[in-house]
Short mmCIF file of C-alpha atoms in Angstrom, two decimals:
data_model
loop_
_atom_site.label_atom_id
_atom_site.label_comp_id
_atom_site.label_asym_id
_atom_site.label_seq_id
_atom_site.Cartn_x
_atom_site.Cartn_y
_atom_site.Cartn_z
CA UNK A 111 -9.80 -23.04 15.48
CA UNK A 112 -10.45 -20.04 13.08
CA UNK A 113 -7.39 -18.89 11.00
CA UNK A 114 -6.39 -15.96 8.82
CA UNK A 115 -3.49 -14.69 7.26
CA UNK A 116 -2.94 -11.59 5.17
CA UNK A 117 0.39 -10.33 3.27
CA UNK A 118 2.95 -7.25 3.29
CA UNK A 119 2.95 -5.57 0.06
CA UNK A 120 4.68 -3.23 -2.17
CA UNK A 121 4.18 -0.40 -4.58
CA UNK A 122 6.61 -0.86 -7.24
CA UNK A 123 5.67 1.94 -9.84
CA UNK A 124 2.64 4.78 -8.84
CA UNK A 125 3.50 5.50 -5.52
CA UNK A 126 1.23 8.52 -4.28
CA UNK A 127 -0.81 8.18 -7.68
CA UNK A 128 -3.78 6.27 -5.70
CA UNK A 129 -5.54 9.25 -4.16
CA UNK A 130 -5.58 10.92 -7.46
CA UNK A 131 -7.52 8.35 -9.25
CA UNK A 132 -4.36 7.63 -11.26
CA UNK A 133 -3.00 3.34 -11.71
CA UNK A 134 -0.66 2.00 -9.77
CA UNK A 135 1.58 -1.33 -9.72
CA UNK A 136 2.12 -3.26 -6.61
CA UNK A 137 2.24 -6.88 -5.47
CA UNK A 138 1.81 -8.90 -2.00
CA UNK A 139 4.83 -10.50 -0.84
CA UNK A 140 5.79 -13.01 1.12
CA UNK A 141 5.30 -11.72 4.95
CA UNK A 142 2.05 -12.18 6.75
CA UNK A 143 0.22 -10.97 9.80
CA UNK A 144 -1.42 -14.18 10.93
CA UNK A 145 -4.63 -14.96 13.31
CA UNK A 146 -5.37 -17.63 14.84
CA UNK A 147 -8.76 -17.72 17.24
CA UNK A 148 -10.96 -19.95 19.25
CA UNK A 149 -14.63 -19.65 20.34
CA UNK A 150 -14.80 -18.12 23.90
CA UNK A 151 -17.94 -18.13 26.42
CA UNK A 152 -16.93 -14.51 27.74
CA UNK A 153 -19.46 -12.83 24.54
CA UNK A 154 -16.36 -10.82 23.67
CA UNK A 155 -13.16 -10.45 21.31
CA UNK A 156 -10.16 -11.35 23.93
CA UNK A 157 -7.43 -9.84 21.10
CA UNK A 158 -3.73 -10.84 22.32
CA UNK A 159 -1.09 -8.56 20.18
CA UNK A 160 1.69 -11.23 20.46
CA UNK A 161 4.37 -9.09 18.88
CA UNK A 162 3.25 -6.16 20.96
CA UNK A 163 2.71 -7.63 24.05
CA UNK A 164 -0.73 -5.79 24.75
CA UNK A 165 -4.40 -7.10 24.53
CA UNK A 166 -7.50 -5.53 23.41
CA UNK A 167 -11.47 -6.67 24.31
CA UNK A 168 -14.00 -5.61 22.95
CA UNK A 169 -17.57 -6.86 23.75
CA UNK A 170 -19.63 -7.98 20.94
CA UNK A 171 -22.75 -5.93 22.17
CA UNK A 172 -20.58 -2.82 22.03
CA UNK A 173 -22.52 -0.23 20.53
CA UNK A 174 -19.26 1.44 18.23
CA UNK A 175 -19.95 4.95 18.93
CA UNK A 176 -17.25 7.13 19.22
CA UNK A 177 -14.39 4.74 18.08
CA UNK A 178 -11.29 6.41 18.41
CA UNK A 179 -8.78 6.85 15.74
CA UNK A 180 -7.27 4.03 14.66
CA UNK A 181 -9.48 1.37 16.22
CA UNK A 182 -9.18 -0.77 13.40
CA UNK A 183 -10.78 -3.56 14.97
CA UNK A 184 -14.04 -1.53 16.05
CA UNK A 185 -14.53 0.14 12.45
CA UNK A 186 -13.78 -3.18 10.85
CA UNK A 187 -17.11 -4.69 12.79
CA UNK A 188 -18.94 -1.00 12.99
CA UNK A 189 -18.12 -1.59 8.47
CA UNK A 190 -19.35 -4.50 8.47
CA UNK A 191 -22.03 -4.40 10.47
CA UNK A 192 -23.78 -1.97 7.51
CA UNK A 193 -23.23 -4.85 4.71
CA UNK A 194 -25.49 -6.84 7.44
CA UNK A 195 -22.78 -9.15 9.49
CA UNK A 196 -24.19 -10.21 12.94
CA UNK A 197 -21.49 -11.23 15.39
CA UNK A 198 -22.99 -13.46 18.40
CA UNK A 199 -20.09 -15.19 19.99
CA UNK A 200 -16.95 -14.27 21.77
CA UNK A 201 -13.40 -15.63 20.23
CA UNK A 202 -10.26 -15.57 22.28
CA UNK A 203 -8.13 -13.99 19.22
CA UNK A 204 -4.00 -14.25 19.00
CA UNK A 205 -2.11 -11.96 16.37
CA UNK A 206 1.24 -11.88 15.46
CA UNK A 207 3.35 -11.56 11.84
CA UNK A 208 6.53 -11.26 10.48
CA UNK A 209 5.85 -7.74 8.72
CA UNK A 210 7.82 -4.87 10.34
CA UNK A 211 5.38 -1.77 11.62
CA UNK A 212 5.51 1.43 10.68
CA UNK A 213 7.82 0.34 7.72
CA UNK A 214 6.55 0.81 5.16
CA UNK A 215 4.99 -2.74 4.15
CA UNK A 216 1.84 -2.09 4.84
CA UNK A 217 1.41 -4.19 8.06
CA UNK A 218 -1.94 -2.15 9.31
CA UNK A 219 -3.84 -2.79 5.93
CA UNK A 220 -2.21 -6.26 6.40
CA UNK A 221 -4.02 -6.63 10.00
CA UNK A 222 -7.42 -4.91 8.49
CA UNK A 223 -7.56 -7.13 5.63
CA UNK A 224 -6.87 -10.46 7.85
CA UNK A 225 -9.26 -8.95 10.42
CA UNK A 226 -12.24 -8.56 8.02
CA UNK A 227 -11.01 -12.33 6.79
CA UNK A 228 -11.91 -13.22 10.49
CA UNK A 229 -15.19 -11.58 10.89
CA UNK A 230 -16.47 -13.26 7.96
CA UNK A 231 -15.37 -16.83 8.57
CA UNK A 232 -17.15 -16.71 12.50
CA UNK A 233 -20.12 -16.18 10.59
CA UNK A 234 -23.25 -18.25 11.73
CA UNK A 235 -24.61 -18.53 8.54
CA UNK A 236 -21.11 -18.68 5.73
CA UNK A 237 -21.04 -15.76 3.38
CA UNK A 238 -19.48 -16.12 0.04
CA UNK A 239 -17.47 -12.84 -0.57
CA UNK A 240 -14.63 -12.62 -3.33
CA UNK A 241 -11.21 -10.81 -2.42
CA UNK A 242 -11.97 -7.35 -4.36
CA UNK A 243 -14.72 -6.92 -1.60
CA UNK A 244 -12.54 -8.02 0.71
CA UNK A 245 -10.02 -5.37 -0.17
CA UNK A 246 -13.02 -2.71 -0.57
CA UNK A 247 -14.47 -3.11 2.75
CA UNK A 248 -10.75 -3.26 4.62
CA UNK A 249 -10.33 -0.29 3.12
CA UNK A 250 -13.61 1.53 3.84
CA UNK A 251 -12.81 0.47 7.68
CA UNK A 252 -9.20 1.83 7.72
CA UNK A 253 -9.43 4.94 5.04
CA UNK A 254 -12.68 6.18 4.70
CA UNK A 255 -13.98 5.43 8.13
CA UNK A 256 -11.21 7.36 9.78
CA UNK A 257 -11.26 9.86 6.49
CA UNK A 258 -7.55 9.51 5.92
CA UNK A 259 -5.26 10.81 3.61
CA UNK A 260 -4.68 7.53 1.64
CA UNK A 261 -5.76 5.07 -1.41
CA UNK A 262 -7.07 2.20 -1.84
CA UNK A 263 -3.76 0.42 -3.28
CA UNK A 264 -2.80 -0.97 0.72
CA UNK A 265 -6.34 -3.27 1.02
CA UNK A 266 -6.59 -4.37 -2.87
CA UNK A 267 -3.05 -5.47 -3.42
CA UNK A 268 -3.24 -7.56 -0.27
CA UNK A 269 -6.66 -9.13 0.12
CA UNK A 270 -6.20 -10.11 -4.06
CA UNK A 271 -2.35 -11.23 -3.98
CA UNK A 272 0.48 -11.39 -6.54
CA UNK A 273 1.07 -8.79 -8.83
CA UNK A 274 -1.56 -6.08 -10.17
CA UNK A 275 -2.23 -3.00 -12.08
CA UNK A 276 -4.84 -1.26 -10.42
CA UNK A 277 -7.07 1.25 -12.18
CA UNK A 278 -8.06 3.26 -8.25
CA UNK A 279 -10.66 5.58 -10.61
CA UNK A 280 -13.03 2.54 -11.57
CA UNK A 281 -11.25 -0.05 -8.79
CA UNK A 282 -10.64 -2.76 -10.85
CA UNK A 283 -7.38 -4.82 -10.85
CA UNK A 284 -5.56 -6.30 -13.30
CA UNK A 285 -2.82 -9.32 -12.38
CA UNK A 286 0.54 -9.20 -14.38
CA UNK A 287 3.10 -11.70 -14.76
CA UNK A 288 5.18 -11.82 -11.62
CA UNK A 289 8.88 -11.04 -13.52
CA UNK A 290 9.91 -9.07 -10.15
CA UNK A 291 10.68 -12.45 -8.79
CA UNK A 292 14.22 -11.82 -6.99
CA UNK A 293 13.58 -8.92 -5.02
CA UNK A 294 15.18 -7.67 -2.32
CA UNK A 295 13.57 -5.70 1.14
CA UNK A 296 15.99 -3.38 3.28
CA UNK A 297 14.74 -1.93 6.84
CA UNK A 298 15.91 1.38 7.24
CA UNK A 299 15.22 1.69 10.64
CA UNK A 300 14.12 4.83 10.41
CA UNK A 301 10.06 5.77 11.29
CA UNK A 302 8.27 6.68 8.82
CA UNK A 303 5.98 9.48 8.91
CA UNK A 304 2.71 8.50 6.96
CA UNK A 305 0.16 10.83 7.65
CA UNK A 306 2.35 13.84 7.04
CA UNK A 307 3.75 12.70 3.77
CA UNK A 308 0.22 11.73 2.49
CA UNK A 309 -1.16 14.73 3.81
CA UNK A 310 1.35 17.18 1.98
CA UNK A 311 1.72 14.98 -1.35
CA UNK A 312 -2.12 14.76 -1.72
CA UNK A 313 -2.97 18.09 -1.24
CA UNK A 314 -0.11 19.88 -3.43
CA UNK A 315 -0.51 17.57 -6.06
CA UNK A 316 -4.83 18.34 -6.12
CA UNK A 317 -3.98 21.74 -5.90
CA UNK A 318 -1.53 21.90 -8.96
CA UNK A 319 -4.53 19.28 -10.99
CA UNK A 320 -6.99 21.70 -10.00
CA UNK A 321 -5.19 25.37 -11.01
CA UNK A 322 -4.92 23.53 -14.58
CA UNK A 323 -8.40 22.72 -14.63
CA UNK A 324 -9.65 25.79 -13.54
CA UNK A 325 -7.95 27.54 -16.34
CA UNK A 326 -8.47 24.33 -18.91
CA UNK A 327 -11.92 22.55 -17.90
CA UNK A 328 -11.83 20.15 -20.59
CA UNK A 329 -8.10 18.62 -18.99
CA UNK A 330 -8.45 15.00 -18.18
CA UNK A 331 -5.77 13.97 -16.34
CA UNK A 332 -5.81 10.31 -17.28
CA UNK A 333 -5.08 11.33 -21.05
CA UNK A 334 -2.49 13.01 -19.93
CA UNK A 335 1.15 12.78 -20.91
CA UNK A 336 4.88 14.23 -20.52
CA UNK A 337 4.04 17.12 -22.66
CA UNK A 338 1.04 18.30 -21.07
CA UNK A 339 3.58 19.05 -18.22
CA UNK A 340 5.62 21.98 -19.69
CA UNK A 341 2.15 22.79 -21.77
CA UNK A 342 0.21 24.00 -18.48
CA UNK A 343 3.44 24.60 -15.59
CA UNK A 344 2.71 28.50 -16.21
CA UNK A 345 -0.73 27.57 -15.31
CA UNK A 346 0.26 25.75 -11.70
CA UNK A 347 1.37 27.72 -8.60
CA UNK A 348 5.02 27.91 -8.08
CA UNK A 349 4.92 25.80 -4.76
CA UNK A 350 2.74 23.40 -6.36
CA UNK A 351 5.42 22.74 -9.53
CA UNK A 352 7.37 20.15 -8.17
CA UNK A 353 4.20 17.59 -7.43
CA UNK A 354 2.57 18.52 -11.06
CA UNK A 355 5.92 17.13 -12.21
CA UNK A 356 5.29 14.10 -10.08
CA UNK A 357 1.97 13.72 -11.17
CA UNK A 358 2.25 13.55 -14.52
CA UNK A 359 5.58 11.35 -14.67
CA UNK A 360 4.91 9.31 -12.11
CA UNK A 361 1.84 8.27 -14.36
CA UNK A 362 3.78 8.07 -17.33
CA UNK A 363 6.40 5.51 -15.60
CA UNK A 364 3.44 3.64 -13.97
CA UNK A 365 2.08 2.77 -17.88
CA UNK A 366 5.26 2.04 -19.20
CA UNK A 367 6.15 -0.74 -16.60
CA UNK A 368 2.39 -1.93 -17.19
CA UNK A 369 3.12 -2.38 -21.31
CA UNK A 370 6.56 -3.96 -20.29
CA UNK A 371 5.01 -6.22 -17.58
CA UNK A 372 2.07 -7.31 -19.89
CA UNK A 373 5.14 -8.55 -22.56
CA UNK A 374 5.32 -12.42 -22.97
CA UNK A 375 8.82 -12.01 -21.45
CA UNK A 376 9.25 -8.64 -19.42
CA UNK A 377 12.92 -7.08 -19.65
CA UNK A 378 13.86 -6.85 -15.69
CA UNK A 379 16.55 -3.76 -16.72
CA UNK A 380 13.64 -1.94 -18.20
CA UNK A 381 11.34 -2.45 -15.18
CA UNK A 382 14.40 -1.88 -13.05
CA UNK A 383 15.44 1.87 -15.20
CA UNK A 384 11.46 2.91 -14.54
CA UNK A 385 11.88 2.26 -10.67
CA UNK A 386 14.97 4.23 -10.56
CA UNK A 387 13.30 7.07 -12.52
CA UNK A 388 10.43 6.22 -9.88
CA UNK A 389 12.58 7.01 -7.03
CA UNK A 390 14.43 10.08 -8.01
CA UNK A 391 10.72 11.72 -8.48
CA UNK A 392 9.68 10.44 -5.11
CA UNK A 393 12.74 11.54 -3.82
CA UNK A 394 13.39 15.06 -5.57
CA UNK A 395 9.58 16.05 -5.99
CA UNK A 396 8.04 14.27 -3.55
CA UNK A 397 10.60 14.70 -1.38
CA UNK A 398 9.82 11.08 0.93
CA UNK A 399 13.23 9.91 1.13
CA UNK A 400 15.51 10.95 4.10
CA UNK A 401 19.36 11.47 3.59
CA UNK A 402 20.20 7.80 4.83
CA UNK A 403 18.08 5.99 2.58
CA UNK A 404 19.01 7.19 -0.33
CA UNK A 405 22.68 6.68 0.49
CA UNK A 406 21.42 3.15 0.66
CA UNK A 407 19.92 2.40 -2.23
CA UNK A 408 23.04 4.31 -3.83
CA UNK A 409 24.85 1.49 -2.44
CA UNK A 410 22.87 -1.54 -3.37
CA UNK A 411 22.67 -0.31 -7.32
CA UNK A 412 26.48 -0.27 -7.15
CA UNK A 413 26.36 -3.88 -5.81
CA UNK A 414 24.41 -4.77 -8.59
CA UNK A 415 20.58 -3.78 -8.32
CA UNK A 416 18.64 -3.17 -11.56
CA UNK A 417 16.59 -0.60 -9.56
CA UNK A 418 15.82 0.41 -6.12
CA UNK A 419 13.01 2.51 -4.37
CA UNK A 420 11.63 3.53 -1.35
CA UNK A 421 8.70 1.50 -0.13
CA UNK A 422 5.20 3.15 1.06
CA UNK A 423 4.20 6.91 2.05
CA UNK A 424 7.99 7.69 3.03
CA UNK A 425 9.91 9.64 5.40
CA UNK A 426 11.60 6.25 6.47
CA UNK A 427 10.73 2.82 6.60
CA UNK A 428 11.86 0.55 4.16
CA UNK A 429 13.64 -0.11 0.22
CA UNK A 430 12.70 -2.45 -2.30
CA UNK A 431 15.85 -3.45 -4.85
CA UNK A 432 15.00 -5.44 -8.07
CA UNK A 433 17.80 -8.00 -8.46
CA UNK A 434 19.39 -10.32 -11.20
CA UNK A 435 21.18 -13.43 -8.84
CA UNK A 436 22.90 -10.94 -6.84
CA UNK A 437 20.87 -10.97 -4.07
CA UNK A 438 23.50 -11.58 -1.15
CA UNK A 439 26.34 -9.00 -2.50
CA UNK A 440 22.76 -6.39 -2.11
CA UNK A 441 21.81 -7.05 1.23
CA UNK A 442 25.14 -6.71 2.18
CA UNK A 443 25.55 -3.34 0.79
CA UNK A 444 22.33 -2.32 2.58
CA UNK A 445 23.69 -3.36 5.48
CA UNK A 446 26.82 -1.85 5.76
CA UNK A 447 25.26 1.17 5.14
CA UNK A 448 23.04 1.39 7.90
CA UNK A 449 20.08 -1.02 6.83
CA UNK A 450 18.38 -2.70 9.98
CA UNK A 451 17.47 -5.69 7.97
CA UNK A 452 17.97 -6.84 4.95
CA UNK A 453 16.44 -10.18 3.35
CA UNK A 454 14.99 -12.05 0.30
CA UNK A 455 10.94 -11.68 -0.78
CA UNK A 456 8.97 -13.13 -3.59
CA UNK A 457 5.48 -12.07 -4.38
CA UNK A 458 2.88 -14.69 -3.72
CA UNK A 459 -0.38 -14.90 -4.30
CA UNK A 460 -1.20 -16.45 -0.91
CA UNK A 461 -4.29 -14.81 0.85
#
């Protein structure tokens, strides 16, 4: 028996910063999608979607033209197939995790990353690949293949584990010390709407980086800093304001919690102020975060929370909340204010 797991992960500072080139800070935590498989004599992938209840086959001589959006599982071979994988046996193939869907925790870079795991380990002949490949390739199948809207951020963070700064204009990754240990996930229980947000974010915010270089060809937006903002806003279309703001502070927040996280001994209130300052950009720029959520997260920093944010593209899905030991008194608040779920995570460096 073959098996595979891959963790949930979450952006804690540089949330819709990846498609712009621009860092970000995020960590896998502790909630996997998990596959288990056996050899088969069928010459086919019998895929069993235990927490779906549906199955998928797909031949191994299938000739991956015309994969349909979303087919993971085809562009994953169809990807690796051009790095020079053979597949020449069927596996009988059971999935199942304990990351919510559409939630915000990444659980279809989670599959695409544990499905690439599997396609290498049935090779005939073993391949030696390190984890930033890993990542690279799960995200060629699920991003570029399919020419999304989104970064790379989803397939690095969780094919490499624990905690990282990663630089998405040169794709290498940093790991930091892991002093977000008590943390704290909510379920909203509200959809999220991830194409849509992406869509919208990504394109305003290129827009408003592109008027300023248009008019300023020399800008470089990774020297950039808070004062650059109010030095070219005459510059930037009125409708494309709000996400220059975001842009530029979002960056700003994501290298201050890298210099506090690179400290011998982090200060959690700092990290947990810069997530709160996260937020309210993703919230009031951005505009990701619905009404209930953010009634939510109002309520878990009164029951104690050093910070809280929304996790992932937005428009529902789930919260994050950085805690001291007050984890139980925080659930509880997101609970009786209309959180699904609420539980414990830790980052891990499991993959």
């Amino acid at each position: 028996m073959i098996e595979v797991s891959a963790p949930a992960r979450i952006c804690f500072y540089g949330d819709h910063q990846d498609y712009l080139d621009l860092p970000v800070i995020a960590g896998a935590i502790n909630r996997f999608i998990h596959i288990k498989a056996i050899p088969n004599e069928q010459s086919e992938f019998r895929i069993l979607l235990a927490d779906l209840g549906e199955e998928k086959v797909i031949s191994i001589h299938d000739a991956l033209k015309n994969i349909s959006n979303g087919d993971y599982f085809r562009s994953g071979i169809s990807v690796l197939k051009t790095y020079g994988f053979k597949f020449k046996r069927g596996y009988t193939i059971e999935i199942h995790g304990t990351i919510p869907l559409n939630a915000g925790l990444s659980s279809s870079s989670a599959l695409m990353v544990a499905w690439i795991r599997f396609l290498i380990a049935i090779q005939e002949e073993p391949k030696q690949v390190n984890n930033a490949t890993i990542g690279q390739w799960a995200y060629e199948a699920e991003v570029v293949y399919f020419n999304q809207p989104g970064g790379l951020m989803d397939q690095y963070t969780i094919a490499q584990g624990g905690l990282l700064y990663i630089n998405t204009k040169t794709s290498e990754s940093t790991p930091l010390k892991s002093s977000l240990r008590k943390l704290v996930v909510a379920e909203s229980g509200l959809p999220k709407r991830t194409l849509d947000v992406l869509k919208n974010a990504r394109v305003y915010a290129q827009k408003g980086i592109e008027a300023v270089k248009r008019a300023t060809p020399l800008f470089n937006l990774h020297k950039a800093s808070p004062e650059d903002y109010e030095k070219y806003l005459n510059i930037v279309p009125e409708e494309f304001q709000s996400h220059w703001y975001a842009t530029i502070f979002n960056y700003n927040i994501t290298l201050k919690a890298k210099k506090e996280l690179q400290k011998p001994i982090p200060d959690v209130e700092i990290l947990g102020e810069l997530m709160n300052q996260h937020q309210a950009i993703l919230q009031e720029n951005i505009q990701n975060t619905p009404v209930e959520m953010t009634k939510m997260m109002k309520a878990a920093l009164k029951a104690g929370a050093l910070g809280t944010k929304i996790i992932g593209s937005g428009g529902g899905g789930c919260m994050v909340a950085l805690a001291k030991e007050n984890q139980k008194e925080i659930m509880e608040a997101f609970m009786t204010h209309g959180a699904k779920a609420a539980y414990e995570v830790e980052l891990t460096t499991i993959v």
